[in-house]
């Protein structure tokens, strides 16, 4: 252990010698330079860094108030780097990059933003912007028994336990004409590979963007190349997938799956039994039709208007057969009671257990 620690210290000192120093008063690139000492920020102090004392990490240049702080940073950069590897603090961990010149310190971490307006929105109410794993709810035994029975009804309505538990992969595809250019077709393809992988691909004409996770790792892919996700970004995408009805039903036998009853609800005058579930750090409330057993609604905390966090409700409809399953091909969404979009989102196709190209998740070995 002592040898490993000495070795690590030597590496840090070597990196320190390479990155730290520089001429005092040198020109600072504001588009990628974090102007305050991130180590001091974690300790609750907002202190400007010195241009002559700096270090590079994950595409950003960090300034420090002392060389001792550079050493602390290099020993554990994950603790001190800008939150979400530089994703915009207002729009969330899966958004595009911010610029350090627009920054704010919250809860001991430095957040950066895509614009001054984003920064002001964040500062006004960080709780509307910062997402984290949600703790599992506390439920009574009787509540759990009833909730799990209703979930099993949802499984039967979807296609039966054998089919649901036998799922290896699930793919949804949709396309639509771009509102600003009817000649352009935009597409979204979601691929879920059970038990722990997901891939989202979006195209806008000739432009393409994708992100995927598998296990504890994840990657962003765009025309500018690939970038590895940090842990908080992997968790954010995993929570996103955990709100999907099929993912929920498929996960019902996991050790970390918690289920309990919520207050009943209704949709268009039809009573719904509501079941709250939690796994992978995500809490979702299912609205289940007690007659058909179908999952008709999902409710959760998610991003909506202006990418802020709020109460999301999805209503599923147009149930059709796909690969032996009875599943919804359309949904409408509200955020804090406001409609998201003028028309329902309609799927063009659903594939059950499709063949997965290894390259989808970055595997190139043949």
PDB file of C-alpha atoms in Angstrom, residues 22-156:
ATOM      1  CA  UNK A  22       3.185  29.320 -16.481  1.00  0.00           C
ATOM      2  CA  UNK A  23       3.865  32.982 -16.765  1.00  0.00           C
ATOM      3  CA  UNK A  24       1.939  35.299 -14.511  1.00  0.00           C
ATOM      4  CA  UNK A  25      -0.393  37.533 -16.464  1.00  0.00           C
ATOM      5  CA  UNK A  26      -0.557  35.159 -19.448  1.00  0.00           C
ATOM      6  CA  UNK A  27      -3.661  35.409 -21.639  1.00  0.00           C
ATOM      7  CA  UNK A  28      -6.587  33.319 -20.425  1.00  0.00           C
ATOM      8  CA  UNK A  29      -8.956  31.542 -22.830  1.00  0.00           C
ATOM      9  CA  UNK A  30     -12.257  32.314 -21.100  1.00  0.00           C
ATOM     10  CA  UNK A  31     -14.172  29.789 -23.209  1.00  0.00           C
ATOM     11  CA  UNK A  32     -12.478  26.878 -21.416  1.00  0.00           C
ATOM     12  CA  UNK A  33     -10.855  28.329 -18.288  1.00  0.00           C
ATOM     13  CA  UNK A  34     -12.484  27.898 -14.881  1.00  0.00           C
ATOM     14  CA  UNK A  35     -11.680  31.241 -13.189  1.00  0.00           C
ATOM     15  CA  UNK A  36     -12.117  30.225  -9.560  1.00  0.00           C
ATOM     16  CA  UNK A  37     -10.176  27.687  -7.553  1.00  0.00           C
ATOM     17  CA  UNK A  38     -12.338  24.489  -7.572  1.00  0.00           C
ATOM     18  CA  UNK A  39     -10.621  23.132  -4.449  1.00  0.00           C
ATOM     19  CA  UNK A  40     -11.532  26.248  -2.496  1.00  0.00           C
ATOM     20  CA  UNK A  41     -15.113  25.965  -3.846  1.00  0.00           C
ATOM     21  CA  UNK A  42     -15.463  22.470  -2.375  1.00  0.00           C
ATOM     22  CA  UNK A  43     -14.293  23.905   0.937  1.00  0.00           C
ATOM     23  CA  UNK A  44     -16.982  26.590   0.731  1.00  0.00           C
ATOM     24  CA  UNK A  45     -14.849  29.502  -0.480  1.00  0.00           C
ATOM     25  CA  UNK A  46     -15.156  31.281  -3.850  1.00  0.00           C
ATOM     26  CA  UNK A  47     -11.599  32.463  -4.549  1.00  0.00           C
ATOM     27  CA  UNK A  48     -10.200  33.475  -7.970  1.00  0.00           C
ATOM     28  CA  UNK A  49      -7.363  31.326  -9.293  1.00  0.00           C
ATOM     29  CA  UNK A  50      -4.032  32.595 -10.563  1.00  0.00           C
ATOM     30  CA  UNK A  51      -3.315  32.288 -14.321  1.00  0.00           C
ATOM     31  CA  UNK A  52       0.212  31.163 -13.487  1.00  0.00           C
ATOM     32  CA  UNK A  53      -1.010  28.242 -11.364  1.00  0.00           C
ATOM     33  CA  UNK A  54      -3.127  25.959 -13.518  1.00  0.00           C
ATOM     34  CA  UNK A  55      -3.901  22.421 -14.635  1.00  0.00           C
ATOM     35  CA  UNK A  56      -5.694  20.884 -17.620  1.00  0.00           C
ATOM     36  CA  UNK A  57      -8.388  18.266 -17.105  1.00  0.00           C
ATOM     37  CA  UNK A  58     -11.022  16.876 -19.451  1.00  0.00           C
ATOM     38  CA  UNK A  59     -10.806  19.811 -21.865  1.00  0.00           C
ATOM     39  CA  UNK A  60     -10.880  22.597 -19.273  1.00  0.00           C
ATOM     40  CA  UNK A  61      -8.125  24.686 -17.773  1.00  0.00           C
ATOM     41  CA  UNK A  62      -8.384  25.151 -13.998  1.00  0.00           C
ATOM     42  CA  UNK A  63      -6.824  28.058 -12.119  1.00  0.00           C
ATOM     43  CA  UNK A  64      -5.744  27.702  -8.495  1.00  0.00           C
ATOM     44  CA  UNK A  65      -4.972  30.012  -5.595  1.00  0.00           C
ATOM     45  CA  UNK A  66      -1.993  27.891  -4.529  1.00  0.00           C
ATOM     46  CA  UNK A  67       0.212  25.062  -5.740  1.00  0.00           C
ATOM     47  CA  UNK A  68      -0.979  22.970  -2.795  1.00  0.00           C
ATOM     48  CA  UNK A  69      -4.480  23.110  -4.281  1.00  0.00           C
ATOM     49  CA  UNK A  70      -3.169  21.891  -7.635  1.00  0.00           C
ATOM     50  CA  UNK A  71      -1.784  18.841  -5.846  1.00  0.00           C
ATOM     51  CA  UNK A  72      -5.110  18.202  -4.120  1.00  0.00           C
ATOM     52  CA  UNK A  73      -6.925  18.527  -7.464  1.00  0.00           C
ATOM     53  CA  UNK A  74      -4.610  16.105  -9.273  1.00  0.00           C
ATOM     54  CA  UNK A  75      -4.893  13.538  -6.501  1.00  0.00           C
ATOM     55  CA  UNK A  76      -8.693  13.415  -6.958  1.00  0.00           C
ATOM     56  CA  UNK A  77      -9.929  15.443  -9.972  1.00  0.00           C
ATOM     57  CA  UNK A  78     -13.385  13.820  -9.957  1.00  0.00           C
ATOM     58  CA  UNK A  79     -14.083  15.531  -6.641  1.00  0.00           C
ATOM     59  CA  UNK A  80     -13.177  19.006  -7.860  1.00  0.00           C
ATOM     60  CA  UNK A  81     -13.840  19.246 -11.611  1.00  0.00           C
ATOM     61  CA  UNK A  82     -16.784  21.230 -12.962  1.00  0.00           C
ATOM     62  CA  UNK A  83     -20.036  19.417 -12.336  1.00  0.00           C
ATOM     63  CA  UNK A  84     -21.264  16.945 -14.963  1.00  0.00           C
ATOM     64  CA  UNK A  85     -17.964  17.231 -16.898  1.00  0.00           C
ATOM     65  CA  UNK A  86     -19.029  20.685 -18.072  1.00  0.00           C
ATOM     66  CA  UNK A  87     -22.610  20.031 -19.179  1.00  0.00           C
ATOM     67  CA  UNK A  88     -24.853  23.087 -18.781  1.00  0.00           C
ATOM     68  CA  UNK A  89     -25.919  23.401 -15.149  1.00  0.00           C
ATOM     69  CA  UNK A  90     -29.437  24.493 -16.096  1.00  0.00           C
ATOM     70  CA  UNK A  91     -30.116  21.910 -18.792  1.00  0.00           C
ATOM     71  CA  UNK A  92     -28.684  18.951 -16.920  1.00  0.00           C
ATOM     72  CA  UNK A  93     -25.962  16.286 -17.037  1.00  0.00           C
ATOM     73  CA  UNK A  94     -26.921  14.999 -20.510  1.00  0.00           C
ATOM     74  CA  UNK A  95     -26.919  18.435 -22.165  1.00  0.00           C
ATOM     75  CA  UNK A  96     -24.258  20.204 -24.210  1.00  0.00           C
ATOM     76  CA  UNK A  97     -21.204  21.936 -22.809  1.00  0.00           C
ATOM     77  CA  UNK A  98     -21.226  25.180 -20.894  1.00  0.00           C
ATOM     78  CA  UNK A  99     -18.597  27.931 -20.812  1.00  0.00           C
ATOM     79  CA  UNK A 100     -16.680  28.527 -17.561  1.00  0.00           C
ATOM     80  CA  UNK A 101     -16.998  32.304 -17.875  1.00  0.00           C
ATOM     81  CA  UNK A 102     -20.649  31.713 -16.899  1.00  0.00           C
ATOM     82  CA  UNK A 103     -20.293  29.829 -13.635  1.00  0.00           C
ATOM     83  CA  UNK A 104     -21.960  29.451 -10.258  1.00  0.00           C
ATOM     84  CA  UNK A 105     -20.992  27.610  -7.083  1.00  0.00           C
ATOM     85  CA  UNK A 106     -23.659  25.436  -5.505  1.00  0.00           C
ATOM     86  CA  UNK A 107     -23.290  22.940  -2.678  1.00  0.00           C
ATOM     87  CA  UNK A 108     -19.510  23.091  -2.910  1.00  0.00           C
ATOM     88  CA  UNK A 109     -19.291  22.393  -6.665  1.00  0.00           C
ATOM     89  CA  UNK A 110     -18.659  24.601  -9.685  1.00  0.00           C
ATOM     90  CA  UNK A 111     -21.396  24.510 -12.342  1.00  0.00           C
ATOM     91  CA  UNK A 112     -20.927  26.129 -15.738  1.00  0.00           C
ATOM     92  CA  UNK A 113     -23.577  27.220 -18.247  1.00  0.00           C
ATOM     93  CA  UNK A 114     -24.343  27.592 -21.937  1.00  0.00           C
ATOM     94  CA  UNK A 115     -25.390  31.236 -21.468  1.00  0.00           C
ATOM     95  CA  UNK A 116     -25.728  33.971 -18.893  1.00  0.00           C
ATOM     96  CA  UNK A 117     -29.486  33.407 -18.952  1.00  0.00           C
ATOM     97  CA  UNK A 118     -28.933  29.755 -18.059  1.00  0.00           C
ATOM     98  CA  UNK A 119     -26.732  30.829 -15.174  1.00  0.00           C
ATOM     99  CA  UNK A 120     -29.310  33.298 -13.857  1.00  0.00           C
ATOM    100  CA  UNK A 121     -32.082  30.694 -14.037  1.00  0.00           C
ATOM    101  CA  UNK A 122     -29.930  28.239 -12.080  1.00  0.00           C
ATOM    102  CA  UNK A 123     -28.948  30.758  -9.406  1.00  0.00           C
ATOM    103  CA  UNK A 124     -32.602  31.724  -8.891  1.00  0.00           C
ATOM    104  CA  UNK A 125     -33.555  28.136  -7.961  1.00  0.00           C
ATOM    105  CA  UNK A 126     -30.913  25.365  -8.251  1.00  0.00           C
ATOM    106  CA  UNK A 127     -33.471  22.733  -7.183  1.00  0.00           C
ATOM    107  CA  UNK A 128     -35.148  23.134 -10.593  1.00  0.00           C
ATOM    108  CA  UNK A 129     -31.908  22.211 -12.327  1.00  0.00           C
ATOM    109  CA  UNK A 130     -29.882  19.772 -10.214  1.00  0.00           C
ATOM    110  CA  UNK A 131     -30.953  16.156 -10.536  1.00  0.00           C
ATOM    111  CA  UNK A 132     -29.711  13.292  -8.388  1.00  0.00           C
ATOM    112  CA  UNK A 133     -30.687   9.718  -7.612  1.00  0.00           C
ATOM    113  CA  UNK A 134     -33.993   9.508  -5.760  1.00  0.00           C
ATOM    114  CA  UNK A 135     -34.193   7.465  -2.542  1.00  0.00           C
ATOM    115  CA  UNK A 136     -36.506   4.485  -2.465  1.00  0.00           C
ATOM    116  CA  UNK A 137     -39.854   5.216  -0.780  1.00  0.00           C
ATOM    117  CA  UNK A 138     -40.777   3.546   2.482  1.00  0.00           C
ATOM    118  CA  UNK A 139     -43.733   1.215   1.901  1.00  0.00           C
ATOM    119  CA  UNK A 140     -45.759  -1.083   4.148  1.00  0.00           C
ATOM    120  CA  UNK A 141     -45.836  -4.824   3.515  1.00  0.00           C
ATOM    121  CA  UNK A 142     -49.532  -4.847   2.602  1.00  0.00           C
ATOM    122  CA  UNK A 143     -48.956  -1.991   0.186  1.00  0.00           C
ATOM    123  CA  UNK A 144     -46.091  -3.874  -1.444  1.00  0.00           C
ATOM    124  CA  UNK A 145     -48.169  -7.030  -1.905  1.00  0.00           C
ATOM    125  CA  UNK A 146     -50.987  -5.164  -3.634  1.00  0.00           C
ATOM    126  CA  UNK A 147     -48.579  -3.128  -5.748  1.00  0.00           C
ATOM    127  CA  UNK A 148     -46.712  -6.179  -6.952  1.00  0.00           C
ATOM    128  CA  UNK A 149     -49.971  -7.925  -7.807  1.00  0.00           C
ATOM    129  CA  UNK A 150     -50.959  -4.948  -9.955  1.00  0.00           C
ATOM    130  CA  UNK A 151     -47.549  -4.926 -11.622  1.00  0.00           C
ATOM    131  CA  UNK A 152     -48.010  -8.590 -12.509  1.00  0.00           C
ATOM    132  CA  UNK A 153     -51.338  -7.640 -14.079  1.00  0.00           C
ATOM    133  CA  UNK A 154     -49.456  -5.098 -16.139  1.00  0.00           C
ATOM    134  CA  UNK A 155     -47.011  -7.804 -17.195  1.00  0.00           C
ATOM    135  CA  UNK A 156     -49.861 -10.071 -18.298  1.00  0.00           C
TER     136      UNK A 156
END
